[in-house]
Amino acid sequence: MAKFTDEQMEKGYTRFLRAHPSIENRIDGLTQAEADALGITLKELRDTETMRELQAIAKAKRVDSSDLFWSFVADTREEYEEMVAARDKAMKEAIGL
């Protein structure tokens, strides 16, 4: 599985946040001052917090957080299934199966 492009990452973040309005409001409420206090950019803070929220939801649903994120990146069910299949194939090759 190839690394996601910046555009794919943004699409995944945006779709996830739009599907969870209360989380989107919290993320949008993060400030430059908070990012500055951590020594990171506001975008980095928002991306990190978005992924933290996604991981919490995945844990609550008892699903893999990567699979959940990929479901927001993929445009169709077929594209999602292709992504998962490519990941599974790469994992099997990496461990020699």
PDB file of C-alpha atoms in Angstrom, residues 29-42 45-46:
ATOM      1  CA  GLY A  29     -11.908  25.611  18.174  1.00  0.00           C
ATOM      2  CA  LEU A  30      -8.228  24.816  18.642  1.00  0.00           C
ATOM      3  CA  THR A  31      -6.156  27.974  18.594  1.00  0.00           C
ATOM      4  CA  GLN A  32      -2.794  29.147  17.350  1.00  0.00           C
ATOM      5  CA  ALA A  33      -1.859  29.878  20.968  1.00  0.00           C
ATOM      6  CA  GLU A  34      -2.412  26.210  21.857  1.00  0.00           C
ATOM      7  CA  ALA A  35      -0.292  25.112  18.910  1.00  0.00           C
ATOM      8  CA  ASP A  36       2.416  27.633  19.806  1.00  0.00           C
ATOM      9  CA  ALA A  37       2.494  26.323  23.378  1.00  0.00           C
ATOM     10  CA  LEU A  38       3.246  22.865  21.979  1.00  0.00           C
ATOM     11  CA  GLY A  39       5.772  24.152  19.451  1.00  0.00           C
ATOM     12  CA  ILE A  40       3.816  22.905  16.458  1.00  0.00           C
ATOM     13  CA  THR A  41       1.707  24.445  13.715  1.00  0.00           C
ATOM     14  CA  LEU A  42      -2.038  24.796  14.077  1.00  0.00           C
ATOM     15  CA  LEU A  45      -2.315  20.209  16.161  1.00  0.00           C
ATOM     16  CA  ARG A  46      -5.621  19.843  14.342  1.00  0.00           C
TER      17      ARG A  46
END
